[in-house]
mmCIF file of the C-alpha atoms, coordinates in Angstrom:
data_MODEL
# 
_entry.id   MODEL 
# 
loop_
_atom_site.group_PDB 
_atom_site.id 
_atom_site.type_symbol 
_atom_site.label_atom_id 
_atom_site.label_alt_id 
_atom_site.label_comp_id 
_atom_site.label_asym_id 
_atom_site.label_entity_id 
_atom_site.label_seq_id 
_atom_site.pdbx_PDB_ins_code 
_atom_site.Cartn_x 
_atom_site.Cartn_y 
_atom_site.Cartn_z 
_atom_site.occupancy 
_atom_site.B_iso_or_equiv 
_atom_site.pdbx_formal_charge 
_atom_site.auth_seq_id 
_atom_site.auth_comp_id 
_atom_site.auth_asym_id 
_atom_site.auth_atom_id 
_atom_site.pdbx_PDB_model_num 
ATOM 1   C CA . MET A 1 1   ? 3.252   17.626  -9.408  1.00 0.00 ? 1   MET A CA 1 
ATOM 2   C CA . SER A 1 2   ? 6.682   16.020  -9.280  1.00 0.00 ? 2   SER A CA 1 
ATOM 3   C CA . ASP A 1 3   ? 8.069   13.496  -11.699 1.00 0.00 ? 3   ASP A CA 1 
ATOM 4   C CA . LEU A 1 4   ? 8.019   9.806   -10.870 1.00 0.00 ? 4   LEU A CA 1 
ATOM 5   C CA . ASN A 1 5   ? 10.946  7.425   -10.723 1.00 0.00 ? 5   ASN A CA 1 
ATOM 6   C CA . PHE A 1 6   ? 9.656   3.899   -11.411 1.00 0.00 ? 6   PHE A CA 1 
ATOM 7   C CA . VAL A 1 7   ? 11.680  1.444   -9.333  1.00 0.00 ? 7   VAL A CA 1 
ATOM 8   C CA . PRO A 1 8   ? 11.560  -2.370  -9.484  1.00 0.00 ? 8   PRO A CA 1 
ATOM 9   C CA . ALA A 1 9   ? 9.782   -3.521  -6.309  1.00 0.00 ? 9   ALA A CA 1 
ATOM 10  C CA . ALA A 1 10  ? 8.847   -7.183  -6.823  1.00 0.00 ? 10  ALA A CA 1 
ATOM 11  C CA . THR A 1 11  ? 8.101   -9.864  -9.366  1.00 0.00 ? 11  THR A CA 1 
ATOM 12  C CA . LEU A 1 12  ? 4.770   -11.519 -9.999  1.00 0.00 ? 12  LEU A CA 1 
ATOM 13  C CA . ASP A 1 13  ? 6.307   -14.724 -8.589  1.00 0.00 ? 13  ASP A CA 1 
ATOM 14  C CA . GLU A 1 14  ? 6.745   -12.881 -5.262  1.00 0.00 ? 14  GLU A CA 1 
ATOM 15  C CA . LEU A 1 15  ? 3.300   -11.234 -5.288  1.00 0.00 ? 15  LEU A CA 1 
ATOM 16  C CA . TRP A 1 16  ? 0.581   -13.747 -6.009  1.00 0.00 ? 16  TRP A CA 1 
ATOM 17  C CA . GLU A 1 17  ? -2.973  -12.778 -6.846  1.00 0.00 ? 17  GLU A CA 1 
ATOM 18  C CA . GLY A 1 18  ? -4.895  -12.224 -3.589  1.00 0.00 ? 18  GLY A CA 1 
ATOM 19  C CA . ASP A 1 19  ? -1.730  -11.464 -1.594  1.00 0.00 ? 19  ASP A CA 1 
ATOM 20  C CA . LEU A 1 20  ? -0.011  -8.502  0.020   1.00 0.00 ? 20  LEU A CA 1 
ATOM 21  C CA . LEU A 1 21  ? 3.722   -7.825  0.016   1.00 0.00 ? 21  LEU A CA 1 
ATOM 22  C CA . ASP A 1 22  ? 5.753   -5.385  2.095   1.00 0.00 ? 22  ASP A CA 1 
ATOM 23  C CA . VAL A 1 23  ? 8.686   -3.835  0.203   1.00 0.00 ? 23  VAL A CA 1 
ATOM 24  C CA . GLU A 1 24  ? 11.053  -0.909  0.621   1.00 0.00 ? 24  GLU A CA 1 
ATOM 25  C CA . VAL A 1 25  ? 11.378  1.345   -2.402  1.00 0.00 ? 25  VAL A CA 1 
ATOM 26  C CA . GLU A 1 26  ? 13.752  4.329   -2.375  1.00 0.00 ? 26  GLU A CA 1 
ATOM 27  C CA . GLY A 1 27  ? 13.568  4.401   1.442   1.00 0.00 ? 27  GLY A CA 1 
ATOM 28  C CA . GLU A 1 28  ? 9.754   4.246   1.455   1.00 0.00 ? 28  GLU A CA 1 
ATOM 29  C CA . ALA A 1 29  ? 7.811   1.459   3.205   1.00 0.00 ? 29  ALA A CA 1 
ATOM 30  C CA . VAL A 1 30  ? 5.380   0.301   0.509   1.00 0.00 ? 30  VAL A CA 1 
ATOM 31  C CA . LEU A 1 31  ? 2.541   -2.213  0.646   1.00 0.00 ? 31  LEU A CA 1 
ATOM 32  C CA . LEU A 1 32  ? 1.738   -3.968  -2.630  1.00 0.00 ? 32  LEU A CA 1 
ATOM 33  C CA . ALA A 1 33  ? -1.750  -5.442  -3.016  1.00 0.00 ? 33  ALA A CA 1 
ATOM 34  C CA . HIS A 1 34  ? -2.448  -7.903  -5.833  1.00 0.00 ? 34  HIS A CA 1 
ATOM 35  C CA . PHE A 1 35  ? -6.221  -8.010  -6.189  1.00 0.00 ? 35  PHE A CA 1 
ATOM 36  C CA . LEU A 1 36  ? -8.244  -10.974 -7.368  1.00 0.00 ? 36  LEU A CA 1 
ATOM 37  C CA . GLY A 1 37  ? -8.602  -10.360 -11.081 1.00 0.00 ? 37  GLY A CA 1 
ATOM 38  C CA . GLY A 1 38  ? -5.032  -9.143  -11.508 1.00 0.00 ? 38  GLY A CA 1 
ATOM 39  C CA . GLU A 1 39  ? -4.867  -5.420  -10.627 1.00 0.00 ? 39  GLU A CA 1 
ATOM 40  C CA . ILE A 1 40  ? -1.926  -4.332  -8.451  1.00 0.00 ? 40  ILE A CA 1 
ATOM 41  C CA . LYS A 1 41  ? -1.860  -1.222  -6.271  1.00 0.00 ? 41  LYS A CA 1 
ATOM 42  C CA . ALA A 1 42  ? 0.788   0.259   -3.991  1.00 0.00 ? 42  ALA A CA 1 
ATOM 43  C CA . PHE A 1 43  ? 0.170   2.205   -0.793  1.00 0.00 ? 43  PHE A CA 1 
ATOM 44  C CA . GLN A 1 44  ? 2.195   3.445   2.144   1.00 0.00 ? 44  GLN A CA 1 
ATOM 45  C CA . GLY A 1 45  ? 3.255   0.402   4.171   1.00 0.00 ? 45  GLY A CA 1 
ATOM 46  C CA . MET A 1 46  ? 2.612   1.903   7.595   1.00 0.00 ? 46  MET A CA 1 
ATOM 47  C CA . CYS A 1 47  ? -0.754  2.647   9.178   1.00 0.00 ? 47  CYS A CA 1 
ATOM 48  C CA . PRO A 1 48  ? -1.428  6.403   9.263   1.00 0.00 ? 48  PRO A CA 1 
ATOM 49  C CA . HIS A 1 49  ? -2.426  6.050   12.923  1.00 0.00 ? 49  HIS A CA 1 
ATOM 50  C CA . GLN A 1 50  ? 0.634   4.711   14.748  1.00 0.00 ? 50  GLN A CA 1 
ATOM 51  C CA . GLU A 1 51  ? 2.913   3.484   11.960  1.00 0.00 ? 51  GLU A CA 1 
ATOM 52  C CA . VAL A 1 52  ? 2.240   -0.234  12.430  1.00 0.00 ? 52  VAL A CA 1 
ATOM 53  C CA . LEU A 1 53  ? 3.163   -2.401  9.432   1.00 0.00 ? 53  LEU A CA 1 
ATOM 54  C CA . LEU A 1 54  ? -0.021  -2.940  7.450   1.00 0.00 ? 54  LEU A CA 1 
ATOM 55  C CA . VAL A 1 55  ? 1.214   -6.167  5.839   1.00 0.00 ? 55  VAL A CA 1 
ATOM 56  C CA . ASP A 1 56  ? 0.768   -7.834  9.261   1.00 0.00 ? 56  ASP A CA 1 
ATOM 57  C CA . GLY A 1 57  ? -2.951  -6.980  9.261   1.00 0.00 ? 57  GLY A CA 1 
ATOM 58  C CA . ASP A 1 58  ? -5.961  -9.065  8.322   1.00 0.00 ? 58  ASP A CA 1 
ATOM 59  C CA . TRP A 1 59  ? -6.477  -8.933  4.530   1.00 0.00 ? 59  TRP A CA 1 
ATOM 60  C CA . ASN A 1 60  ? -9.767  -9.982  2.956   1.00 0.00 ? 60  ASN A CA 1 
ATOM 61  C CA . PRO A 1 61  ? -9.054  -10.228 -0.785  1.00 0.00 ? 61  PRO A CA 1 
ATOM 62  C CA . ASP A 1 62  ? -12.722 -10.974 -1.549  1.00 0.00 ? 62  ASP A CA 1 
ATOM 63  C CA . LYS A 1 63  ? -13.821 -7.622  -0.079  1.00 0.00 ? 63  LYS A CA 1 
ATOM 64  C CA . ASN A 1 64  ? -10.516 -5.743  -0.640  1.00 0.00 ? 64  ASN A CA 1 
ATOM 65  C CA . VAL A 1 65  ? -10.490 -4.674  3.007   1.00 0.00 ? 65  VAL A CA 1 
ATOM 66  C CA . LEU A 1 66  ? -7.366  -4.577  5.159   1.00 0.00 ? 66  LEU A CA 1 
ATOM 67  C CA . GLN A 1 67  ? -7.543  -4.329  8.939   1.00 0.00 ? 67  GLN A CA 1 
ATOM 68  C CA . CYS A 1 68  ? -4.476  -2.913  10.695  1.00 0.00 ? 68  CYS A CA 1 
ATOM 69  C CA . PRO A 1 69  ? -3.050  -5.214  13.398  1.00 0.00 ? 69  PRO A CA 1 
ATOM 70  C CA . GLY A 1 70  ? -2.495  -2.275  15.773  1.00 0.00 ? 70  GLY A CA 1 
ATOM 71  C CA . HIS A 1 71  ? -5.890  -0.812  16.590  1.00 0.00 ? 71  HIS A CA 1 
ATOM 72  C CA . ARG A 1 72  ? -7.997  -2.613  13.961  1.00 0.00 ? 72  ARG A CA 1 
ATOM 73  C CA . TRP A 1 73  ? -8.386  0.370   11.628  1.00 0.00 ? 73  TRP A CA 1 
ATOM 74  C CA . GLU A 1 74  ? -9.898  -0.721  8.312   1.00 0.00 ? 74  GLU A CA 1 
ATOM 75  C CA . PHE A 1 75  ? -8.987  0.406   4.798   1.00 0.00 ? 75  PHE A CA 1 
ATOM 76  C CA . ASP A 1 76  ? -10.615 -0.060  1.405   1.00 0.00 ? 76  ASP A CA 1 
ATOM 77  C CA . MET A 1 77  ? -7.598  -1.197  -0.571  1.00 0.00 ? 77  MET A CA 1 
ATOM 78  C CA . THR A 1 78  ? -9.132  -0.279  -3.924  1.00 0.00 ? 78  THR A CA 1 
ATOM 79  C CA . SER A 1 79  ? -8.862  3.402   -2.957  1.00 0.00 ? 79  SER A CA 1 
ATOM 80  C CA . GLY A 1 80  ? -6.781  3.533   0.237   1.00 0.00 ? 80  GLY A CA 1 
ATOM 81  C CA . LYS A 1 81  ? -9.644  5.273   2.036   1.00 0.00 ? 81  LYS A CA 1 
ATOM 82  C CA . GLY A 1 82  ? -10.292 4.618   5.688   1.00 0.00 ? 82  GLY A CA 1 
ATOM 83  C CA . ILE A 1 83  ? -13.485 2.708   6.433   1.00 0.00 ? 83  ILE A CA 1 
ATOM 84  C CA . ASN A 1 84  ? -13.103 2.769   10.208  1.00 0.00 ? 84  ASN A CA 1 
ATOM 85  C CA . PRO A 1 85  ? -12.358 5.502   10.980  1.00 0.00 ? 85  PRO A CA 1 
ATOM 86  C CA . ALA A 1 86  ? -13.559 7.423   7.972   1.00 0.00 ? 86  ALA A CA 1 
ATOM 87  C CA . GLY A 1 87  ? -11.527 10.436  6.952   1.00 0.00 ? 87  GLY A CA 1 
ATOM 88  C CA . CYS A 1 88  ? -8.099  8.827   6.850   1.00 0.00 ? 88  CYS A CA 1 
ATOM 89  C CA . GLN A 1 89  ? -6.332  7.985   3.601   1.00 0.00 ? 89  GLN A CA 1 
ATOM 90  C CA . LEU A 1 90  ? -3.361  5.827   2.665   1.00 0.00 ? 90  LEU A CA 1 
ATOM 91  C CA . TYR A 1 91  ? -0.840  7.461   0.331   1.00 0.00 ? 91  TYR A CA 1 
ATOM 92  C CA . GLU A 1 92  ? -1.047  5.706   -3.048  1.00 0.00 ? 92  GLU A CA 1 
ATOM 93  C CA . PHE A 1 93  ? 1.956   5.178   -5.297  1.00 0.00 ? 93  PHE A CA 1 
ATOM 94  C CA . ALA A 1 94  ? 1.712   4.681   -9.055  1.00 0.00 ? 94  ALA A CA 1 
ATOM 95  C CA . VAL A 1 95  ? 2.359   1.126   -10.301 1.00 0.00 ? 95  VAL A CA 1 
ATOM 96  C CA . GLN A 1 96  ? 3.621   -0.271  -13.591 1.00 0.00 ? 96  GLN A CA 1 
ATOM 97  C CA . VAL A 1 97  ? 3.783   -3.950  -14.494 1.00 0.00 ? 97  VAL A CA 1 
ATOM 98  C CA . GLU A 1 98  ? 6.181   -4.823  -17.284 1.00 0.00 ? 98  GLU A CA 1 
ATOM 99  C CA . GLY A 1 99  ? 6.398   -8.525  -18.023 1.00 0.00 ? 99  GLY A CA 1 
ATOM 100 C CA . ASP A 1 100 ? 7.034   -10.194 -14.647 1.00 0.00 ? 100 ASP A CA 1 
ATOM 101 C CA . GLU A 1 101 ? 8.281   -7.013  -12.936 1.00 0.00 ? 101 GLU A CA 1 
ATOM 102 C CA . VAL A 1 102 ? 6.215   -4.783  -10.634 1.00 0.00 ? 102 VAL A CA 1 
ATOM 103 C CA . ARG A 1 103 ? 7.519   -1.214  -10.481 1.00 0.00 ? 103 ARG A CA 1 
ATOM 104 C CA . VAL A 1 104 ? 6.509   1.475   -8.016  1.00 0.00 ? 104 VAL A CA 1 
ATOM 105 C CA . GLY A 1 105 ? 6.535   5.148   -9.007  1.00 0.00 ? 105 GLY A CA 1 
ATOM 106 C CA . VAL A 1 106 ? 8.216   7.229   -6.322  1.00 0.00 ? 106 VAL A CA 1 
ATOM 107 C CA . PRO A 1 107 ? 7.858   11.022  -6.651  1.00 0.00 ? 107 PRO A CA 1 
ATOM 108 C CA . THR A 1 108 ? 11.222  12.744  -7.099  1.00 0.00 ? 108 THR A CA 1 
ATOM 109 C CA . ASP A 1 109 ? 10.310  15.690  -4.849  1.00 0.00 ? 109 ASP A CA 1 
ATOM 110 C CA . GLY A 1 110 ? 12.565  14.449  -2.024  1.00 0.00 ? 110 GLY A CA 1 
ATOM 111 C CA . LEU A 1 111 ? 9.680   14.269  0.467   1.00 0.00 ? 111 LEU A CA 1 
ATOM 112 C CA . ARG A 1 112 ? 8.483   11.321  2.527   1.00 0.00 ? 112 ARG A CA 1 
ATOM 113 C CA . HIS A 1 113 ? 5.236   9.921   1.117   1.00 0.00 ? 113 HIS A CA 1 
ATOM 114 C CA . HIS A 1 114 ? 3.237   8.796   4.095   1.00 0.00 ? 114 HIS A CA 1 
ATOM 115 C CA . ASN A 1 115 ? -0.082  10.186  5.297   1.00 0.00 ? 115 ASN A CA 1 
ATOM 116 C CA . ARG A 1 116 ? -0.689  10.584  9.038   1.00 0.00 ? 116 ARG A CA 1 
ATOM 117 C CA . PHE A 1 117 ? -4.051  10.791  10.780  1.00 0.00 ? 117 PHE A CA 1 
ATOM 118 C CA . GLN A 1 118 ? -4.573  12.440  14.115  1.00 0.00 ? 118 GLN A CA 1 
ATOM 119 C CA . THR A 1 119 ? -7.517  11.250  16.206  1.00 0.00 ? 119 THR A CA 1 
# 
């Protein structure tokens, strides 16, 4: 496993509880999800199907389900797992919150961190 470089991605003023935020971190499209209750997770920002921006999808913060705007694929944002279709998975980045700053851990392996799913 490669080391992580934690990079400032947003502040809590930019990412309110119950919201999503699209950011670019070290050349990676990253989607930040701030769950009701305070937890923050980071996933690849593009759908693994046809690389549509996930932040433009329909987000239900009560159920933690995100529906892609492209072909309506659904993801459980607590795990990044595909609900419809099953079997796909969003790449998850590590997250640190220090004070007001949200940092995303980008692996230092030099690879692109984005899962693809072929139907």
